[in-house]
CSV table of C-alpha atoms and ligand atoms in Angstrom, one decimal:
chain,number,residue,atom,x,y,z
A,1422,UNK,CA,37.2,-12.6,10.1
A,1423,UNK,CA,38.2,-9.2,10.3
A,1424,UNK,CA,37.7,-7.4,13.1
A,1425,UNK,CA,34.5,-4.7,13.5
A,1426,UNK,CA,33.5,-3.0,16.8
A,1427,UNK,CA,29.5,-2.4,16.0
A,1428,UNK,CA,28.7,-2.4,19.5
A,1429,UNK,CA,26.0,-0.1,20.3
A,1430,UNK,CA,25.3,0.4,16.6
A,1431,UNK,CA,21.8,-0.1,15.0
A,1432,UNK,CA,20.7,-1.9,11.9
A,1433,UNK,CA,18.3,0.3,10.3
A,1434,UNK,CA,19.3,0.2,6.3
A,1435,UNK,CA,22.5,-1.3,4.9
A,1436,UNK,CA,23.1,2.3,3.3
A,1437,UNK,CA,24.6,3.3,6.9
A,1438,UNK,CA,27.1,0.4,7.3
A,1439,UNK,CA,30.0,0.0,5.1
A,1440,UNK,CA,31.0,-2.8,3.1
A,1441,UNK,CA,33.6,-4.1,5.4
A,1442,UNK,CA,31.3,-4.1,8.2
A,1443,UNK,CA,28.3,-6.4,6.0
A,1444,UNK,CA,31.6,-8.5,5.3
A,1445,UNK,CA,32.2,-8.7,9.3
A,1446,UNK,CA,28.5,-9.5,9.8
A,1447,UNK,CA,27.9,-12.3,7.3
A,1448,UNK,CA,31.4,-14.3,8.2
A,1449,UNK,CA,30.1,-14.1,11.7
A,1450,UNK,CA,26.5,-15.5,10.9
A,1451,UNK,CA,28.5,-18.5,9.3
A,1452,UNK,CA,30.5,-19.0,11.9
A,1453,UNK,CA,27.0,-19.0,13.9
A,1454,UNK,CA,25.5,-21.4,11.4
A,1455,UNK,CA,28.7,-23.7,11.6
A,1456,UNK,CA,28.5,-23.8,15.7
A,1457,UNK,CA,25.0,-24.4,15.3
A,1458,UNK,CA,25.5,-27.5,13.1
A,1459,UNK,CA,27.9,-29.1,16.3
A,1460,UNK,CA,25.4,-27.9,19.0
A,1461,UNK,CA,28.6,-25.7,20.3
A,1462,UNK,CA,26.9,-23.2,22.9
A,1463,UNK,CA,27.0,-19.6,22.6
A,1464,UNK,CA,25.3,-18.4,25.0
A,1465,UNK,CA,27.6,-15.2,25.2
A,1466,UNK,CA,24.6,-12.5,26.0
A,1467,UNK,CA,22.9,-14.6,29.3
A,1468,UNK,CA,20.8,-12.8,31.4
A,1469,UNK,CA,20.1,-9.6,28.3
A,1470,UNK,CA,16.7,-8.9,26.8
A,1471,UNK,CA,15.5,-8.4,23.6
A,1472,UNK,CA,12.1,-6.5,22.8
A,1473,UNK,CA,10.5,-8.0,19.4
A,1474,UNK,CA,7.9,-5.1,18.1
A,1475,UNK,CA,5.8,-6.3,15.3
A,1476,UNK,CA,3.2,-4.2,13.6
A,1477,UNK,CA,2.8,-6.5,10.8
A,1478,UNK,CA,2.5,-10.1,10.4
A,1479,UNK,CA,6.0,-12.5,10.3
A,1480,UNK,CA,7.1,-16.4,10.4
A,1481,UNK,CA,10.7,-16.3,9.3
A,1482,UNK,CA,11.7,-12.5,11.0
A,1483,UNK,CA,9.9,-13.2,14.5
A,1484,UNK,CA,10.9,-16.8,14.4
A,1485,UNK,CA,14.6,-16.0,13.9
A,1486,UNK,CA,15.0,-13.3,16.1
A,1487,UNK,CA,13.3,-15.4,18.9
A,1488,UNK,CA,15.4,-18.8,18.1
A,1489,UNK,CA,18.8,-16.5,18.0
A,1490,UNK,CA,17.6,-14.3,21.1
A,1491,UNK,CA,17.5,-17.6,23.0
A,1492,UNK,CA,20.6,-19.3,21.4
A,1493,UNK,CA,22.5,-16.3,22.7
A,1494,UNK,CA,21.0,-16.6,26.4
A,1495,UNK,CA,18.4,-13.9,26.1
A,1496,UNK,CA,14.6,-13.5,26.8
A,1497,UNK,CA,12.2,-12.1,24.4
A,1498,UNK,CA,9.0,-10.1,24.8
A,1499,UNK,CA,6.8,-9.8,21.7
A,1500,UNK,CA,4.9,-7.2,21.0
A,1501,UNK,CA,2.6,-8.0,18.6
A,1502,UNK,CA,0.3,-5.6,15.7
A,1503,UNK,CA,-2.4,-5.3,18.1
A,1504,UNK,CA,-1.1,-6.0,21.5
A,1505,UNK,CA,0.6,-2.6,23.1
A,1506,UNK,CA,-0.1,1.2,23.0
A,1507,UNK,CA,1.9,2.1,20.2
A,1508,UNK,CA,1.1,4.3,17.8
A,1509,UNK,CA,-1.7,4.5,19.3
A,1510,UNK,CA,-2.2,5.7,22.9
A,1511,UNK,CA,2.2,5.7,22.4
A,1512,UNK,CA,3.8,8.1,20.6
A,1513,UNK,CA,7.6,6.4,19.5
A,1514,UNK,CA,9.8,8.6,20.9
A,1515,UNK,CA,7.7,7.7,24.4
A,1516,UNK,CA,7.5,4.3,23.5
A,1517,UNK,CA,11.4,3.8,22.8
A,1518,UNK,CA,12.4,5.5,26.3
A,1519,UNK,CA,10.4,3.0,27.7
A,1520,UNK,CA,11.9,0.4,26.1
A,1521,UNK,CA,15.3,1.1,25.8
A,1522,UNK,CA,15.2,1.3,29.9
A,1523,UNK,CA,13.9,-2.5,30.3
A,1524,UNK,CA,15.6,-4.3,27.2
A,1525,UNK,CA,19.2,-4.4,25.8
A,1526,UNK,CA,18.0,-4.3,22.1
A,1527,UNK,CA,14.7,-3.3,20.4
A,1528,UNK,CA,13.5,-5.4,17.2
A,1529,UNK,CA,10.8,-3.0,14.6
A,1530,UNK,CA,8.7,-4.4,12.3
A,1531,UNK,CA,6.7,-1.9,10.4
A,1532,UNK,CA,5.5,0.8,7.9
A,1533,UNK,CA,7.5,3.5,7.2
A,1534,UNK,CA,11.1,3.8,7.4
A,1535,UNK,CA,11.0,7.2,9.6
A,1536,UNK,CA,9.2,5.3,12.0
A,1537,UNK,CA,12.6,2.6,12.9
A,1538,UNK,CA,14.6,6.0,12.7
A,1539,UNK,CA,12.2,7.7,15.2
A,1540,UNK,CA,12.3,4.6,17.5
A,1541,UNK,CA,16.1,4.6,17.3
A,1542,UNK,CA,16.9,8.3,17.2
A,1543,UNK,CA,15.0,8.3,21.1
A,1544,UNK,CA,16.6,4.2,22.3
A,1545,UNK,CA,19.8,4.2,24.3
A,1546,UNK,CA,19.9,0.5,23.0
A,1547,UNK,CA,20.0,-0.8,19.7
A,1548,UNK,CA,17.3,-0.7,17.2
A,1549,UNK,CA,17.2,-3.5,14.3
A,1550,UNK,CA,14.6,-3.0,11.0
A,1551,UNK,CA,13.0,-6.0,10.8
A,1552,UNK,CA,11.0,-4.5,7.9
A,1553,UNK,CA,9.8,-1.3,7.0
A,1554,UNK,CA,8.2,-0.5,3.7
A,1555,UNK,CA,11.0,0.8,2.4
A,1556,UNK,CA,13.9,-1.3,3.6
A,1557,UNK,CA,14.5,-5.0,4.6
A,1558,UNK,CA,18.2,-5.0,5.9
A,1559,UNK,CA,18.6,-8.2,8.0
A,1560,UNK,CA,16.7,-10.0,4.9
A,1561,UNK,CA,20.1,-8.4,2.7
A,1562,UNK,CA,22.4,-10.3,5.3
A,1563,UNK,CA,20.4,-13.8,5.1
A,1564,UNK,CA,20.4,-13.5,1.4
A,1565,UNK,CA,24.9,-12.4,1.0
A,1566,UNK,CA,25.5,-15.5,2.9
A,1567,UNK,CA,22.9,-17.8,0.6
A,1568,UNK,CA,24.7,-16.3,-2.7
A,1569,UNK,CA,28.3,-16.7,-0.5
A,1570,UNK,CA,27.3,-20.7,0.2
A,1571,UNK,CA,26.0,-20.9,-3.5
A,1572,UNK,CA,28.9,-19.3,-5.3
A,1573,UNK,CA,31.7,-19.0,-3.2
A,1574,UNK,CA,31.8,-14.9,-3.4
A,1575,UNK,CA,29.3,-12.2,-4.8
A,1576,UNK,CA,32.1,-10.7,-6.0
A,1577,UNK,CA,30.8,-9.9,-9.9
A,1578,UNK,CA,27.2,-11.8,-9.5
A,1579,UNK,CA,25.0,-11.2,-11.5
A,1580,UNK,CA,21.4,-10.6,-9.8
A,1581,UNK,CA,18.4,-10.1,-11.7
A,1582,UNK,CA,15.0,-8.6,-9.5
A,1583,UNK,CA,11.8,-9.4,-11.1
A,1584,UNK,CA,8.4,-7.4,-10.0
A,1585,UNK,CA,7.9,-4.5,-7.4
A,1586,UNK,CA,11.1,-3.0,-7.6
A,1587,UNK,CA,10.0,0.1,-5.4
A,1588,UNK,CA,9.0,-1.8,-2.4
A,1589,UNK,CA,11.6,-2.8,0.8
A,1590,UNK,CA,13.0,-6.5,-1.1
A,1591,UNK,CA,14.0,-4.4,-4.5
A,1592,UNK,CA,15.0,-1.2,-2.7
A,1593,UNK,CA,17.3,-3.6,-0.3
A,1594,UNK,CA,18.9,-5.2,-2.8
A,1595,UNK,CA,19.8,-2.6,-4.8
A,1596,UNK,CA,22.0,-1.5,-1.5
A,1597,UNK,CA,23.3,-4.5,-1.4
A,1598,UNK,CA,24.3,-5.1,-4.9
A,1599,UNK,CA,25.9,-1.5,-4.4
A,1600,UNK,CA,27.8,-2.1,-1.5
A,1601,UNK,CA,29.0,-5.8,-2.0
A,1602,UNK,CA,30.2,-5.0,-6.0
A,1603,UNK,CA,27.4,-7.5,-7.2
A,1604,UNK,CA,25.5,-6.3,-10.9
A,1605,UNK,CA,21.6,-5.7,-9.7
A,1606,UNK,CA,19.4,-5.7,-12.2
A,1607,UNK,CA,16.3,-4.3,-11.3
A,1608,UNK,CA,13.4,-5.7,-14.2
A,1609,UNK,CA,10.1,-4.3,-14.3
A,1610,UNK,CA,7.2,-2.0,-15.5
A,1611,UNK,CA,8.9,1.3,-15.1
A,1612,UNK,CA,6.5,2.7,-12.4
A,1613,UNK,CA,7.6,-0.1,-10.5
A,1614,UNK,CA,11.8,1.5,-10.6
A,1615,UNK,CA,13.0,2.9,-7.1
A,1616,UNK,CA,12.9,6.3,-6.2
A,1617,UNK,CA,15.5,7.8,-9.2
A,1618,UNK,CA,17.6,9.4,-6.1
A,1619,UNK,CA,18.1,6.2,-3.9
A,1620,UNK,CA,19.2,4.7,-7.6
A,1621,UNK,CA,21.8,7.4,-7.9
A,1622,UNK,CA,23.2,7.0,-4.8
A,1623,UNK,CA,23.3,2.9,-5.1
A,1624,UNK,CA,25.1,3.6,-8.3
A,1625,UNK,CA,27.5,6.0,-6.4
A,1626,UNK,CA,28.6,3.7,-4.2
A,1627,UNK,CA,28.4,0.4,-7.0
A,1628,UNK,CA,31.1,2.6,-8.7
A,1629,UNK,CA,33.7,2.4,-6.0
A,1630,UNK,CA,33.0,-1.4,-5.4
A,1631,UNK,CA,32.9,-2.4,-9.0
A,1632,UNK,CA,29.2,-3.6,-8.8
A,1633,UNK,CA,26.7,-1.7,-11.2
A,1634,UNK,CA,22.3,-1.1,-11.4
A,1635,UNK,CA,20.9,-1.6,-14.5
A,1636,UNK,CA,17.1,-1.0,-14.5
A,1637,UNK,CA,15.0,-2.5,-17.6
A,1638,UNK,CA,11.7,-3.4,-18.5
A,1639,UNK,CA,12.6,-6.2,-20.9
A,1640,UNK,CA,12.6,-9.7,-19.0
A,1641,UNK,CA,14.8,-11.2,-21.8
A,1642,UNK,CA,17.7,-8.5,-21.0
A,1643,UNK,CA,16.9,-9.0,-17.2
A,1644,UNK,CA,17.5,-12.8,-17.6
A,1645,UNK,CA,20.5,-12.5,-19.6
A,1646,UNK,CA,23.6,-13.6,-17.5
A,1647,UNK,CA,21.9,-14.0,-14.6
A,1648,UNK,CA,23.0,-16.0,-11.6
A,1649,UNK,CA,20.4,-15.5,-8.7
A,1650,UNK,CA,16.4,-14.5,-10.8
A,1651,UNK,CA,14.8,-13.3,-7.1
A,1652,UNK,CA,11.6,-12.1,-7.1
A,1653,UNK,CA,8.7,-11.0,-4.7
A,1654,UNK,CA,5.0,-10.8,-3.6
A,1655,UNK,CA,3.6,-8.2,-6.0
A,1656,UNK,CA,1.2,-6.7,-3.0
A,1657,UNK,CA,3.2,-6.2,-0.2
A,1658,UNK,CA,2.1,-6.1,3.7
A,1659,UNK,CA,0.2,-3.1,4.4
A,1660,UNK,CA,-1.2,-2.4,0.6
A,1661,UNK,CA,-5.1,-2.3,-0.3
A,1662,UNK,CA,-6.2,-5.7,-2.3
A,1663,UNK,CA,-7.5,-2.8,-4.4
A,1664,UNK,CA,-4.0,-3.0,-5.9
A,1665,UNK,CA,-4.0,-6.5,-6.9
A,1666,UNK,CA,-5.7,-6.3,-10.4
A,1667,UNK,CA,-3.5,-3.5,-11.7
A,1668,UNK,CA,-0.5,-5.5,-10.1
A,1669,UNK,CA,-1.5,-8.7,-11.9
A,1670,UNK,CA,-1.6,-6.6,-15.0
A,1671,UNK,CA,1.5,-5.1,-14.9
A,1672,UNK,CA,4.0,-7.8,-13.5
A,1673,UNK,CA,2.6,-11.1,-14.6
A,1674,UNK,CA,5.3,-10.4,-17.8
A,1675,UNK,CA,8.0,-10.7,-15.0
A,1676,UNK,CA,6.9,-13.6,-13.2
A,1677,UNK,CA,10.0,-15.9,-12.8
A,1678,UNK,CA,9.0,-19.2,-15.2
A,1679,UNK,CA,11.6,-22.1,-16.4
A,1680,UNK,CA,11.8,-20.3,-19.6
A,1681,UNK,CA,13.2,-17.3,-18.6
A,1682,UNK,CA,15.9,-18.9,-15.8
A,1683,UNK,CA,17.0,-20.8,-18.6
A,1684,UNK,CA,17.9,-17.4,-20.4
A,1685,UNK,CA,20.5,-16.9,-17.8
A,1686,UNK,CA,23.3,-18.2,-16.6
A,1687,UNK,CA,24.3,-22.2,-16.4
A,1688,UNK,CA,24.9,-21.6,-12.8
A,1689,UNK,CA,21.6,-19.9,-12.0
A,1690,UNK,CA,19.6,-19.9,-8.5
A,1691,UNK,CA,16.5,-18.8,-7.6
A,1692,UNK,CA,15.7,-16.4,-4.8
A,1693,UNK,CA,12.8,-15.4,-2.8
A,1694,UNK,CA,12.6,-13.5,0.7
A,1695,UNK,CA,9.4,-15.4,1.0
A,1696,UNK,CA,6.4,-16.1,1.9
A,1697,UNK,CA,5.5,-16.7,-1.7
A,1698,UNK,CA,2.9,-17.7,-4.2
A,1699,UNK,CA,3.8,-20.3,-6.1
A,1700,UNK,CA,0.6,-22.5,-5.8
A,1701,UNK,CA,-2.9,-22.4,-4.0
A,1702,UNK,CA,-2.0,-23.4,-1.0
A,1703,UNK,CA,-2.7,-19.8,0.7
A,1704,UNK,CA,-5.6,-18.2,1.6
A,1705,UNK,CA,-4.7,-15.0,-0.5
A,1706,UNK,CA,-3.3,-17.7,-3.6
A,1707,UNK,CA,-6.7,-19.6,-3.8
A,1708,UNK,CA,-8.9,-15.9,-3.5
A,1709,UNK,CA,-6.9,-14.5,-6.1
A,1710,UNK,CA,-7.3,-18.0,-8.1
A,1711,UNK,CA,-11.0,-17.7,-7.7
A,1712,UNK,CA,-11.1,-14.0,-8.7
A,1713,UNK,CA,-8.6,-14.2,-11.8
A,1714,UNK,CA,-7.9,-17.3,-12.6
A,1715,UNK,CA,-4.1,-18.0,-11.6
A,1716,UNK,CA,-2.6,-20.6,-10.4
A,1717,UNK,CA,0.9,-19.3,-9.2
A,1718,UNK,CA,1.9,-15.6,-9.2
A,1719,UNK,CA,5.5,-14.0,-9.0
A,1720,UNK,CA,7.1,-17.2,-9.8
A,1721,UNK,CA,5.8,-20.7,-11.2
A,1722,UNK,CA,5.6,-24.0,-8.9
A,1723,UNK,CA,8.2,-25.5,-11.3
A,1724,UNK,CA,10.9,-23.0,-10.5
A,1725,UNK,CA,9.9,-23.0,-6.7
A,1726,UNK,CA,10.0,-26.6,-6.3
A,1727,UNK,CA,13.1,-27.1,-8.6
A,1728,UNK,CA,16.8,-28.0,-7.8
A,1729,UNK,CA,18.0,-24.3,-8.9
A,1730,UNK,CA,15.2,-23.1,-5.4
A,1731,UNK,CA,17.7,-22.2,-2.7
A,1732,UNK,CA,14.5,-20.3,-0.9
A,1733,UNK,CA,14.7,-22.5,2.1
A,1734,UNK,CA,18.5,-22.1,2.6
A,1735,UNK,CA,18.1,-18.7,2.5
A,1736,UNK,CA,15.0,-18.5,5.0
A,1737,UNK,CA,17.5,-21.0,7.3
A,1738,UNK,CA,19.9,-18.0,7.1
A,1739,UNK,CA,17.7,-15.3,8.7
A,1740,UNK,CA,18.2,-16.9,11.7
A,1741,UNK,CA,21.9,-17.2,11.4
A,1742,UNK,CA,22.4,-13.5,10.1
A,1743,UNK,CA,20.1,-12.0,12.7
A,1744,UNK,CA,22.2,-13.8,15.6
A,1745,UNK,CA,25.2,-12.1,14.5
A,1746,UNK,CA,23.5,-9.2,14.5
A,1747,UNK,CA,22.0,-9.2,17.6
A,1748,UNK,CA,24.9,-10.7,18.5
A,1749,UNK,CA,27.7,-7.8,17.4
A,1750,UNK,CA,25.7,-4.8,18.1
A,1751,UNK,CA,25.3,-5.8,21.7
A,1752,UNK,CA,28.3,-6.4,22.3
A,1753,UNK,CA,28.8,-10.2,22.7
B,435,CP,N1,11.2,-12.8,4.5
B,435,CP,C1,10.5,-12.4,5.6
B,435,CP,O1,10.8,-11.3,6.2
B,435,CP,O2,9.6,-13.3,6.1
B,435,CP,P1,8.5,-13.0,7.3
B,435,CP,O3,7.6,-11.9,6.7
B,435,CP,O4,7.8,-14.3,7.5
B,435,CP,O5,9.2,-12.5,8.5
B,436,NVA,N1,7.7,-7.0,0.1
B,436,NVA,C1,7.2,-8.0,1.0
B,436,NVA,C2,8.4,-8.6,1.8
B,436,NVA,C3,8.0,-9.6,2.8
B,436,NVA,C4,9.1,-10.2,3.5
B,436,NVA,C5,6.3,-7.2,2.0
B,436,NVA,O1,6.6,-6.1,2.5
B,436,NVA,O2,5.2,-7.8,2.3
């Protein structure tokens, strides 16, 4: 493992760490996972605390932090969407001073991406994105060491995005892709395609690592070659269900189905940050059901539930990936 010093650093986008450093962070969430597997302690960050801020909902994010907080020796506080003053009665600068003076490291979940910068710009202590709309950084980490157990290396992996390709999950991996010399392709309804300047600079930096972005609106070119088809919810966290009959509209051509993973690669995985709907058993899966008429959304049952579904391997590794986080920022 080569050797980073990120102590004091925040996580806030992947754009701001370098691919050496992403490197350094995913070896050491494997060598987490590994010590995990043969119950070897490691305990390295006793007696520090972690504050967990969540203004939207979370199982895999909020569980992992939590699990790896208390792996490492730390205690948690959770602040939950409705529970504290901020935002509210708390502006963020205020509310990181406070903070940052009771806890080692702060944890935001949230809306938009100035917000984690506010809270960090103001922390003494480090400031991890656990999801803004824009960006979904310790989600990239989880998902590199998936496609490293998978395949061995990214190096020259071909990863194919299906649906909201504007939103945190498509925007993230686009960095990724950039920064780790993967080929992202990025398949959608063009008003769906990141912001044209966050694409320029992804391409920027895919140049130097010999990675590449290809946007398209043709499913068949976005399946060709591919190794890892991910997708997405097509209404993210914080969106008005106004959105969802437009969104059905436009994206049900680039739900992930059998048919179109067997257009890609022999080797090829299926991806999903999840929580995902693949049948009716959600709340929002059997409403939409009843209102449209669809049984599964962004990707079919058959895919989810298939041998090529590495979704639970990946969910597994946010809480790997977020230990070494937490776990090289603060210095363990
Ligand atoms: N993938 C992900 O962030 O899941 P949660 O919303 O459950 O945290
Ligand atoms: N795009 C999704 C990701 C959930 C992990 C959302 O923001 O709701």
């Amino acid at each position: 493992m080569g050797a980073c010093n990120l102590a004091g650093r925040d996580l806030l986008k992947l754009l701001d760490y370098t691919p050496e450093e992403i490197d350094y962070l995913v070896d050491l969430a494997a060598d987490y996972k590994q010590k995990k597997q043969q119950h070897i302690p490691v305990d390295t960050l006793r007696g520090r605390n972690v504050a967990l801020i969540f203004e939207k909902t979370s199982t895999r994010t909020r569980c992992s932090f939590e699990v790896a907080a208390h792996d490492l020796g730390m205690g948690t506080t959770y602040l939950d969407p409705t529970g504290s003053q901020i935002g509210k009665k708390e502006s963020i600068a205020d509310t990181a001073r406070v903070l940052a003076s009771m806890f080692d490291g702060i944890e935001y979940r949230g809306f938009g991406q100035e917000i984690v910068e506010e809270l960090a710009k103001y922390s003494k202590v480090p400031v991890w994105n656990g999801l803004t709309n824009e960006f979904h950084p310790t989600q990239m980490l989880a998902d590199l060491l998936t496609i490293r157990e998978v395949f061995g290396s990214e190096k020259g992996i071909c990863l194919s995005y299906f649906g909201d390709a504007r939103y945190n999950t498509g925007n993230s991996l686009m960095v990724l892709g950039a920064k780790t010399g993967m080929h992202v392709t990025l398949c959608s309804a063009a008003k769906y395609f990141p912001d044209p300047k966050l694409v320029e600079v992804c391409r920027t930096i895919a140049a130097e690592t010999g990675g590449s972005i290809t946007l398209t609106e043709d499913p068949d070119e976005g399946a060709r070659n591919a190794d890892v088809f991910y997708t997405d919810v097509w209404v993210s966290m914080g969106e008005p269900d106004e959105v969802w009959q437009e969104r059905i509209h436009d994206l049900t051509p680039y739900r992930v189905t059998m048919d179109l993973m067997n257009k890609g690669s022999d080797r090829a995985v299926f991806m999903h940050c999840l929580p995902a709907f693949h049948d009716l058993g959600t709340g929002i899966g059997q409403k939409i059901h009843d209102k449209y008429g669809l049984n599964e959304m962004e990707v079919t049952d058959e895919v989810f539930e298939s041998t090529k579904s590495v979704v639970f391997q990946e969910a597994e590794n946010r809480m790997h990936t977020i230990k070494a986080v937490m776990a090289a920022t603060l210095g363990a």
